[in-house]
Amino acid sequence: MTLATRQPAAKAADLLSWYDRHRRALPWRALPGESPDPYRVWASEIMLQQTTITAVKPYFERFMARFPTVGALAAAPSEEVMQAWAGLGYYSRARNLHACAKAVVEQHGGRFPDTEEGLRTLPGIGAYTAGAVAAIAFDRPAAAVDGNVERVMTRLFAIEAVLPGAKPLIREHVLTLLPAARPGDFAQALMDLGATICTPRNPACGICPWRDPCVARLEGTQETYPRKTAKKAGFTRYGAAFVLMREDGAILVRTRPAKGLLGGMAEVPTSDWRPDYELDGAAQDAPVVARWRRLDVPVRHVFTHFPLELTVLVARAGEKAQAPQGMRFTSQGRLREEPFPSLMLKVVEAGLEALRPPPSPP
DNA sequence: CATCCGTGGGG
DNA sequence: TCCCCAAGGAT
């Protein structure tokens, strides 16, 4: 390589001075000079796992108003925690969040461990979150390698290795760049850079603090990083969902098993969801015998690993109708207190719309 | 290491 | 419409 094309080494100082000018103001982020609240930092990191800032913000605000401290969260009933999380997705996060709060209170005197190793032992805290909380909340020299950092590093060093196998290598690069001072700001700066400059498509290389040392930029191959293995799409599954309204307006619901898909969340009764589900026999899967009416427009929903198409069937039940074993009638007034995932909100809305009596002529 | 686990928004 | 993906973790 000639002297003219040799690139300067990337420096943490350049990133930090960029961060001092362009850092994003976020509800869970301490202002310059303020000390961060580990509880808020931790909760935000859990919420932000695989979830956009836009989606998290309103949940975070409500969550902090409802559970202001780890102690408050630990003491809350699990249904209340799941309800506060409903709609955010990846519900095992909420279960682990609650379990983690209890562990912090019962095993750590209500204070979060201030090291990566200590944090790593808690439920829901993996390699990334342990590093992020250690760095951001306690200013420890830890690497927090998330999707943003993977993108920035693979571009900066033109790392050809495929993810997730390249993670250890990426981590080494981060540790090499990690400054002795302000490791917490460095972690946040790296993520801000990935989120606002070094974006997946159309990265703003011209205004990047690391434009000069970036190998991929020199080669013009920024958008080809990071290298990843393609993941295969799942087959569409089909099923029937049953919206049963009692005469007083209450709806029949139940709680899903604690583990697995939508674990611990509320739902209306449904059939199994299968690629080969036969709609003609749907009434056989109904929770009660009734005059089930099938709606023409199915509810479509896309999970991470498969698309789902649920056909909604509606029926009415008498005032004295009893809920089958393991199910309950919830009044319409309290329906919003049920921890319905987004899929079930769609189903219930479709069902209620169909059950609404036609407007009487003037 | 591969798979499972939600959701809503953007190109 | 379709595809990608966004501050990952558990198994």
Short mmCIF file of C-alpha atoms in Angstrom, two decimals, chain A:
data_model
loop_
_atom_site.label_atom_id
_atom_site.label_comp_id
_atom_site.label_asym_id
_atom_site.label_seq_id
_atom_site.Cartn_x
_atom_site.Cartn_y
_atom_site.Cartn_z
CA MET A 1 0.00 0.00 0.00
CA THR A 2 1.39 3.41 -0.93
CA LEU A 3 1.77 6.26 1.49
CA ALA A 4 -0.93 8.20 -0.31
CA THR A 5 -3.60 5.56 0.32
CA ARG A 6 -2.56 4.47 3.78
CA GLN A 7 -5.31 5.25 6.20
CA PRO A 8 -5.04 6.78 9.66
CA ALA A 9 -6.00 4.65 12.62
CA ALA A 10 -9.47 5.13 14.06
CA LYS A 11 -9.37 7.03 17.34
CA ALA A 12 -11.88 6.99 20.17
CA ALA A 13 -11.24 10.69 20.69
CA ASP A 14 -12.66 11.54 17.27
CA LEU A 15 -15.81 9.56 18.02
CA LEU A 16 -16.19 11.12 21.45
CA SER A 17 -15.86 14.67 20.19
CA TRP A 18 -18.47 13.88 17.56
CA TYR A 19 -20.68 12.45 20.31
CA ASP A 20 -20.28 15.59 22.40
CA ARG A 21 -21.77 17.57 19.54
CA HIS A 22 -24.38 15.15 18.24
CA ARG A 23 -25.46 12.89 21.09
CA ARG A 24 -29.14 12.09 21.05
CA ALA A 25 -31.32 13.12 23.99
CA LEU A 26 -33.15 10.01 25.15
CA PRO A 27 -35.46 9.53 28.13
CA TRP A 28 -33.20 6.93 29.73
CA ARG A 29 -29.96 8.73 28.97
CA ALA A 30 -28.37 10.98 31.60
CA LEU A 31 -27.54 14.53 30.55
CA PRO A 32 -23.87 15.53 30.52
CA GLY A 33 -22.77 15.87 34.13
CA GLU A 34 -25.68 13.83 35.46
CA SER A 35 -25.17 10.34 36.80
CA PRO A 36 -27.31 7.69 35.15
CA ASP A 37 -29.91 5.64 37.05
CA PRO A 38 -28.91 1.97 36.64
CA TYR A 39 -32.54 0.90 36.89
CA ARG A 40 -33.60 3.10 34.00
CA VAL A 41 -30.54 2.16 31.96
CA TRP A 42 -31.19 -1.54 32.50
CA ALA A 43 -34.93 -1.33 31.77
CA SER A 44 -34.31 0.65 28.59
CA GLU A 45 -31.69 -1.83 27.39
CA ILE A 46 -34.11 -4.73 27.83
CA MET A 47 -36.86 -2.86 25.99
CA LEU A 48 -34.49 -1.87 23.19
CA GLN A 49 -33.47 -5.45 22.43
CA GLN A 50 -34.49 -5.92 18.79
CA THR A 51 -36.87 -3.00 19.16
CA THR A 52 -36.76 0.51 17.73
CA ILE A 53 -36.41 3.63 19.87
CA THR A 54 -39.66 4.92 18.43
CA ALA A 55 -41.53 1.87 19.67
CA VAL A 56 -39.83 1.87 23.06
CA LYS A 57 -40.24 5.51 24.10
CA PRO A 58 -43.92 5.50 25.09
CA TYR A 59 -43.58 2.13 26.78
CA PHE A 60 -40.57 3.32 28.72
CA GLU A 61 -42.34 6.43 29.98
CA ARG A 62 -45.42 4.48 31.08
CA PHE A 63 -43.29 1.77 32.60
CA MET A 64 -41.24 4.19 34.69
CA ALA A 65 -44.38 5.98 35.88
CA ARG A 66 -45.89 2.67 36.90
CA PHE A 67 -42.73 1.06 38.33
CA PRO A 68 -40.44 3.91 39.42
CA THR A 69 -37.85 1.69 41.12
CA VAL A 70 -36.51 -1.87 40.97
CA GLY A 71 -38.28 -2.47 44.24
CA ALA A 72 -41.61 -1.35 42.85
CA LEU A 73 -41.15 -3.58 39.83
CA ALA A 74 -40.09 -6.56 41.93
CA ALA A 75 -43.13 -6.15 44.16
CA ALA A 76 -45.63 -5.88 41.29
CA PRO A 77 -47.81 -8.84 40.28
CA SER A 78 -46.63 -10.49 37.07
CA GLU A 79 -49.95 -9.82 35.29
CA GLU A 80 -49.39 -6.11 35.77
CA VAL A 81 -45.90 -6.35 34.30
CA MET A 82 -47.12 -8.34 31.30
CA GLN A 83 -49.94 -5.83 30.78
CA ALA A 84 -47.44 -2.95 30.79
CA TRP A 85 -45.38 -4.82 28.19
CA ALA A 86 -48.30 -5.87 25.98
CA GLY A 87 -47.67 -4.83 22.37
CA LEU A 88 -43.90 -4.54 22.66
CA GLY A 89 -43.25 -8.14 21.64
CA TYR A 90 -40.71 -10.77 22.69
CA TYR A 91 -42.60 -11.36 25.90
CA SER A 92 -39.94 -13.52 27.50
CA ARG A 93 -38.15 -10.21 27.98
CA ALA A 94 -40.93 -9.07 30.32
CA ARG A 95 -40.87 -12.31 32.30
CA ASN A 96 -37.09 -12.13 32.61
CA LEU A 97 -37.27 -8.44 33.45
CA HIS A 98 -39.55 -9.20 36.36
CA ALA A 99 -37.42 -12.13 37.49
CA CYS A 100 -34.32 -9.95 37.26
CA ALA A 101 -35.88 -7.21 39.38
CA LYS A 102 -36.74 -9.77 42.03
CA ALA A 103 -33.20 -11.17 41.95
CA VAL A 104 -31.71 -7.69 42.32
CA VAL A 105 -33.89 -7.02 45.34
CA GLU A 106 -33.54 -10.41 46.98
CA GLN A 107 -29.94 -11.26 46.16
CA HIS A 108 -28.26 -7.88 45.68
CA GLY A 109 -29.96 -5.67 48.24
CA GLY A 110 -31.85 -3.74 45.61
CA ARG A 111 -28.75 -2.56 43.76
CA PHE A 112 -27.64 -3.72 40.36
CA PRO A 113 -24.24 -5.44 40.16
CA ASP A 114 -21.75 -2.94 38.73
CA THR A 115 -19.64 -5.38 36.73
CA GLU A 116 -20.20 -7.27 33.50
CA GLU A 117 -19.71 -10.63 35.21
CA GLY A 118 -22.16 -9.79 37.95
CA LEU A 119 -24.79 -8.50 35.54
CA ARG A 120 -24.33 -11.45 33.20
CA THR A 121 -25.71 -13.86 35.82
CA LEU A 122 -29.11 -12.13 35.92
CA PRO A 123 -32.08 -13.35 33.85
CA GLY A 124 -32.53 -11.60 30.52
CA ILE A 125 -29.04 -10.09 30.61
CA GLY A 126 -26.72 -11.52 27.97
CA ALA A 127 -23.33 -10.46 26.67
CA TYR A 128 -24.55 -7.27 25.05
CA THR A 129 -26.77 -5.99 27.87
CA ALA A 130 -24.19 -6.80 30.54
CA GLY A 131 -21.60 -4.75 28.66
CA ALA A 132 -24.03 -1.93 27.97
CA VAL A 133 -25.23 -1.57 31.56
CA ALA A 134 -21.70 -1.90 32.97
CA ALA A 135 -20.44 0.78 30.60
CA ILE A 136 -23.39 3.18 30.55
CA ALA A 137 -24.64 2.94 34.13
CA PHE A 138 -21.31 2.38 35.89
CA ASP A 139 -18.76 3.75 33.40
CA ARG A 140 -16.90 0.45 33.32
CA PRO A 141 -14.52 -0.26 30.41
CA ALA A 142 -16.83 -2.83 28.78
CA ALA A 143 -17.69 -3.61 25.17
CA ALA A 144 -21.37 -3.43 24.24
CA VAL A 145 -21.61 -5.12 20.88
CA ASP A 146 -25.06 -4.74 19.38
CA GLY A 147 -26.25 -4.60 15.78
CA ASN A 148 -25.08 -1.01 15.41
CA VAL A 149 -21.59 -1.77 16.66
CA GLU A 150 -21.37 -4.84 14.44
CA ARG A 151 -22.16 -2.69 11.44
CA VAL A 152 -19.73 0.08 12.37
CA MET A 153 -16.87 -2.29 13.12
CA THR A 154 -17.29 -4.55 10.11
CA ARG A 155 -17.22 -1.47 7.89
CA LEU A 156 -14.41 0.29 9.68
CA PHE A 157 -12.16 -2.76 9.33
CA ALA A 158 -13.80 -4.38 6.29
CA ILE A 159 -14.40 -7.57 8.24
CA GLU A 160 -15.39 -10.30 5.80
CA ALA A 161 -16.24 -12.89 8.45
CA VAL A 162 -19.92 -13.76 8.55
CA LEU A 163 -22.16 -13.00 11.53
CA PRO A 164 -22.80 -14.25 14.12
CA GLY A 165 -19.46 -16.05 13.92
CA ALA A 166 -17.60 -12.76 13.60
CA LYS A 167 -18.79 -11.50 16.97
CA PRO A 168 -15.68 -12.37 19.00
CA LEU A 169 -13.48 -10.66 16.42
CA ILE A 170 -15.69 -7.57 16.47
CA ARG A 171 -15.56 -7.52 20.23
CA GLU A 172 -11.75 -7.56 20.10
CA HIS A 173 -11.75 -4.57 17.79
CA VAL A 174 -14.02 -2.65 20.15
CA LEU A 175 -11.81 -3.45 23.13
CA THR A 176 -8.80 -2.24 21.19
CA LEU A 177 -10.47 1.11 20.54
CA LEU A 178 -11.97 1.44 24.02
CA PRO A 179 -10.64 4.57 25.76
CA ALA A 180 -9.58 4.55 29.41
CA ALA A 181 -11.68 7.64 30.03
CA ARG A 182 -15.44 7.83 29.32
CA PRO A 183 -16.04 4.18 28.36
CA GLY A 184 -19.76 4.72 28.94
CA ASP A 185 -19.93 7.59 26.49
CA PHE A 186 -17.85 5.57 24.06
CA ALA A 187 -20.40 2.76 24.13
CA GLN A 188 -23.27 5.15 23.55
CA ALA A 189 -21.35 7.06 20.90
CA LEU A 190 -20.73 3.87 18.96
CA MET A 191 -24.44 3.09 18.98
CA ASP A 192 -25.44 6.62 18.07
CA LEU A 193 -23.00 6.52 15.19
CA GLY A 194 -24.47 3.27 13.91
CA ALA A 195 -28.02 4.52 14.32
CA THR A 196 -27.63 7.95 12.72
CA ILE A 197 -24.56 7.91 10.43
CA CYS A 198 -23.42 4.37 9.76
CA THR A 199 -26.92 3.19 8.82
CA PRO A 200 -27.69 -0.09 7.04
CA ARG A 201 -28.57 1.72 3.80
CA ASN A 202 -27.27 5.03 2.51
CA PRO A 203 -24.78 5.65 5.30
CA ALA A 204 -23.79 9.31 5.66
CA CYS A 205 -20.07 8.65 5.23
CA GLY A 206 -19.36 12.26 4.29
CA ILE A 207 -20.09 13.49 7.80
CA CYS A 208 -18.78 10.46 9.69
CA PRO A 209 -16.08 11.15 12.32
CA TRP A 210 -14.39 7.96 11.16
CA ARG A 211 -14.65 8.56 7.40
CA ASP A 212 -10.87 8.68 7.01
CA PRO A 213 -9.93 5.45 8.79
CA CYS A 214 -12.90 3.47 7.39
CA VAL A 215 -11.65 0.70 5.10
CA ALA A 216 -15.03 -0.10 3.59
CA ARG A 217 -15.57 3.53 2.69
CA LEU A 218 -12.22 3.62 0.94
CA GLU A 219 -13.25 0.59 -1.06
CA GLY A 220 -16.77 1.88 -1.63
CA THR A 221 -18.25 -1.30 -0.18
CA GLN A 222 -19.92 0.13 2.94
CA GLU A 223 -23.36 -1.26 2.23
CA THR A 224 -22.08 -4.80 1.79
CA TYR A 225 -21.26 -4.98 5.51
CA PRO A 226 -21.92 -6.68 7.77
CA ARG A 227 -21.86 -10.06 6.03
CA LYS A 228 -24.64 -12.28 7.27
CA THR A 229 -26.10 -15.68 6.59
CA ALA A 230 -29.55 -15.49 5.04
CA LYS A 231 -32.28 -16.93 7.21
CA LYS A 232 -35.09 -18.93 5.73
CA ALA A 233 -38.71 -17.87 5.89
CA GLY A 234 -41.33 -20.02 7.62
CA PHE A 235 -44.52 -21.34 6.08
CA THR A 236 -47.79 -19.54 6.67
CA ARG A 237 -49.88 -21.10 9.41
CA TYR A 238 -53.66 -20.96 9.53
CA GLY A 239 -56.21 -21.27 12.29
CA ALA A 240 -59.51 -20.10 13.73
CA ALA A 241 -60.06 -17.59 16.55
CA PHE A 242 -63.30 -17.47 18.51
CA VAL A 243 -64.81 -14.26 19.82
CA LEU A 244 -67.70 -15.14 22.11
CA MET A 245 -69.74 -12.27 23.53
CA ARG A 246 -71.98 -12.81 26.50
CA GLU A 247 -75.26 -10.93 26.61
CA ASP A 248 -73.77 -8.30 28.93
CA GLY A 249 -70.97 -7.67 26.44
CA ALA A 250 -68.24 -9.65 28.22
CA ILE A 251 -65.77 -11.55 26.02
CA LEU A 252 -64.42 -15.05 26.60
CA VAL A 253 -60.63 -15.02 27.08
CA ARG A 254 -57.87 -17.15 28.50
CA THR A 255 -54.18 -16.94 29.35
CA ARG A 256 -51.56 -18.63 27.21
CA PRO A 257 -49.02 -21.00 28.75
CA ALA A 258 -46.16 -19.18 30.46
CA LYS A 259 -43.52 -20.31 28.00
CA GLY A 260 -43.27 -20.27 24.24
CA LEU A 261 -44.98 -18.06 21.69
CA LEU A 262 -46.79 -15.12 23.35
CA GLY A 263 -46.13 -16.86 26.65
CA GLY A 264 -48.18 -15.59 29.56
CA MET A 265 -50.24 -13.25 27.40
CA ALA A 266 -54.03 -13.14 27.04
CA GLU A 267 -55.95 -14.41 24.03
CA VAL A 268 -59.38 -15.40 22.85
CA PRO A 269 -59.70 -19.17 22.35
CA THR A 270 -58.21 -20.39 19.07
CA SER A 271 -57.65 -23.62 17.22
CA ASP A 272 -54.17 -24.93 16.65
CA TRP A 273 -52.21 -22.95 14.07
CA ARG A 274 -51.08 -25.22 11.26
CA PRO A 275 -50.02 -24.89 7.62
CA ASP A 276 -52.77 -27.38 6.70
CA TYR A 277 -55.59 -26.17 8.95
CA GLU A 278 -59.03 -26.98 7.56
CA LEU A 279 -61.43 -24.12 8.11
CA ASP A 280 -64.49 -26.20 7.30
CA GLY A 281 -64.19 -28.03 10.58
CA ALA A 282 -63.44 -24.92 12.62
CA ALA A 283 -66.60 -25.17 14.72
CA GLN A 284 -65.21 -28.41 16.17
CA ASP A 285 -62.40 -26.36 17.72
CA ALA A 286 -64.74 -23.80 19.29
CA PRO A 287 -64.64 -23.43 23.10
CA VAL A 288 -68.43 -23.79 23.37
CA VAL A 289 -71.29 -24.95 21.18
CA ALA A 290 -72.88 -21.90 19.61
CA ARG A 291 -74.02 -20.43 16.30
CA TRP A 292 -70.57 -19.47 15.07
CA ARG A 293 -70.45 -16.99 12.21
CA ARG A 294 -67.29 -16.84 10.15
CA LEU A 295 -65.94 -13.42 9.12
CA ASP A 296 -64.81 -13.06 5.50
CA VAL A 297 -61.63 -11.10 6.16
CA PRO A 298 -59.03 -13.06 8.15
CA VAL A 299 -56.63 -11.42 10.56
CA ARG A 300 -53.09 -11.54 9.20
CA HIS A 301 -50.07 -11.25 11.39
CA VAL A 302 -46.35 -11.77 10.84
CA PHE A 303 -44.19 -13.29 13.55
CA THR A 304 -40.43 -13.41 13.27
CA HIS A 305 -40.37 -16.95 12.00
CA PHE A 306 -43.76 -17.47 10.35
CA PRO A 307 -46.77 -15.59 8.97
CA LEU A 308 -50.16 -16.32 10.53
CA GLU A 309 -53.67 -16.08 9.15
CA LEU A 310 -56.48 -16.42 11.68
CA THR A 311 -60.09 -16.61 10.56
CA VAL A 312 -62.32 -15.01 13.16
CA LEU A 313 -65.58 -16.67 14.18
CA VAL A 314 -68.08 -14.81 16.33
CA ALA A 315 -71.08 -15.89 18.38
CA ARG A 316 -73.25 -14.71 21.24
CA ALA A 317 -73.89 -16.47 24.53
CA GLY A 318 -76.68 -16.15 27.09
CA GLU A 319 -76.42 -14.06 30.24
CA LYS A 320 -75.89 -17.15 32.39
CA ALA A 321 -73.23 -18.66 30.16
CA GLN A 322 -70.38 -20.23 32.11
CA ALA A 323 -66.77 -19.92 31.00
CA PRO A 324 -65.22 -23.32 30.18
CA GLN A 325 -62.44 -24.63 32.40
CA GLY A 326 -59.38 -22.41 32.28
CA MET A 327 -61.20 -19.52 30.62
CA ARG A 328 -62.97 -16.39 31.85
CA PHE A 329 -65.38 -13.72 30.71
CA THR A 330 -63.90 -10.23 30.77
CA SER A 331 -66.22 -7.24 30.61
CA GLN A 332 -65.61 -4.85 27.75
CA GLY A 333 -64.73 -2.15 30.25
CA ARG A 334 -61.86 -4.25 31.54
CA LEU A 335 -60.80 -5.68 28.21
CA ARG A 336 -57.98 -3.16 27.89
CA GLU A 337 -56.56 -4.42 31.17
CA GLU A 338 -55.98 -7.81 29.60
CA PRO A 339 -52.39 -8.32 28.40
CA PHE A 340 -53.35 -8.82 24.77
CA PRO A 341 -50.50 -9.01 22.27
CA SER A 342 -51.01 -7.06 19.04
CA LEU A 343 -52.27 -10.13 17.21
CA MET A 344 -55.09 -10.53 19.71
CA LEU A 345 -55.96 -6.84 19.63
CA LYS A 346 -56.56 -7.27 15.92
CA VAL A 347 -58.70 -10.37 16.49
CA VAL A 348 -60.78 -8.82 19.28
CA GLU A 349 -61.32 -5.64 17.30
CA ALA A 350 -62.51 -7.59 14.28
CA GLY A 351 -64.80 -9.68 16.45
CA LEU A 352 -66.34 -6.76 18.31
CA GLU A 353 -66.91 -4.92 15.05
CA ALA A 354 -68.81 -7.89 13.65
CA LEU A 355 -70.84 -8.32 16.83
CA ARG A 356 -71.81 -4.67 17.06
CA PRO A 357 -75.56 -4.35 16.44
CA PRO A 358 -76.39 -2.60 13.14
CA PRO A 359 -77.32 1.07 13.56
CA SER A 360 -81.08 1.51 13.90
CA PRO A 361 -82.74 3.61 11.16
CA PRO A 362 -83.65 7.18 12.20
#
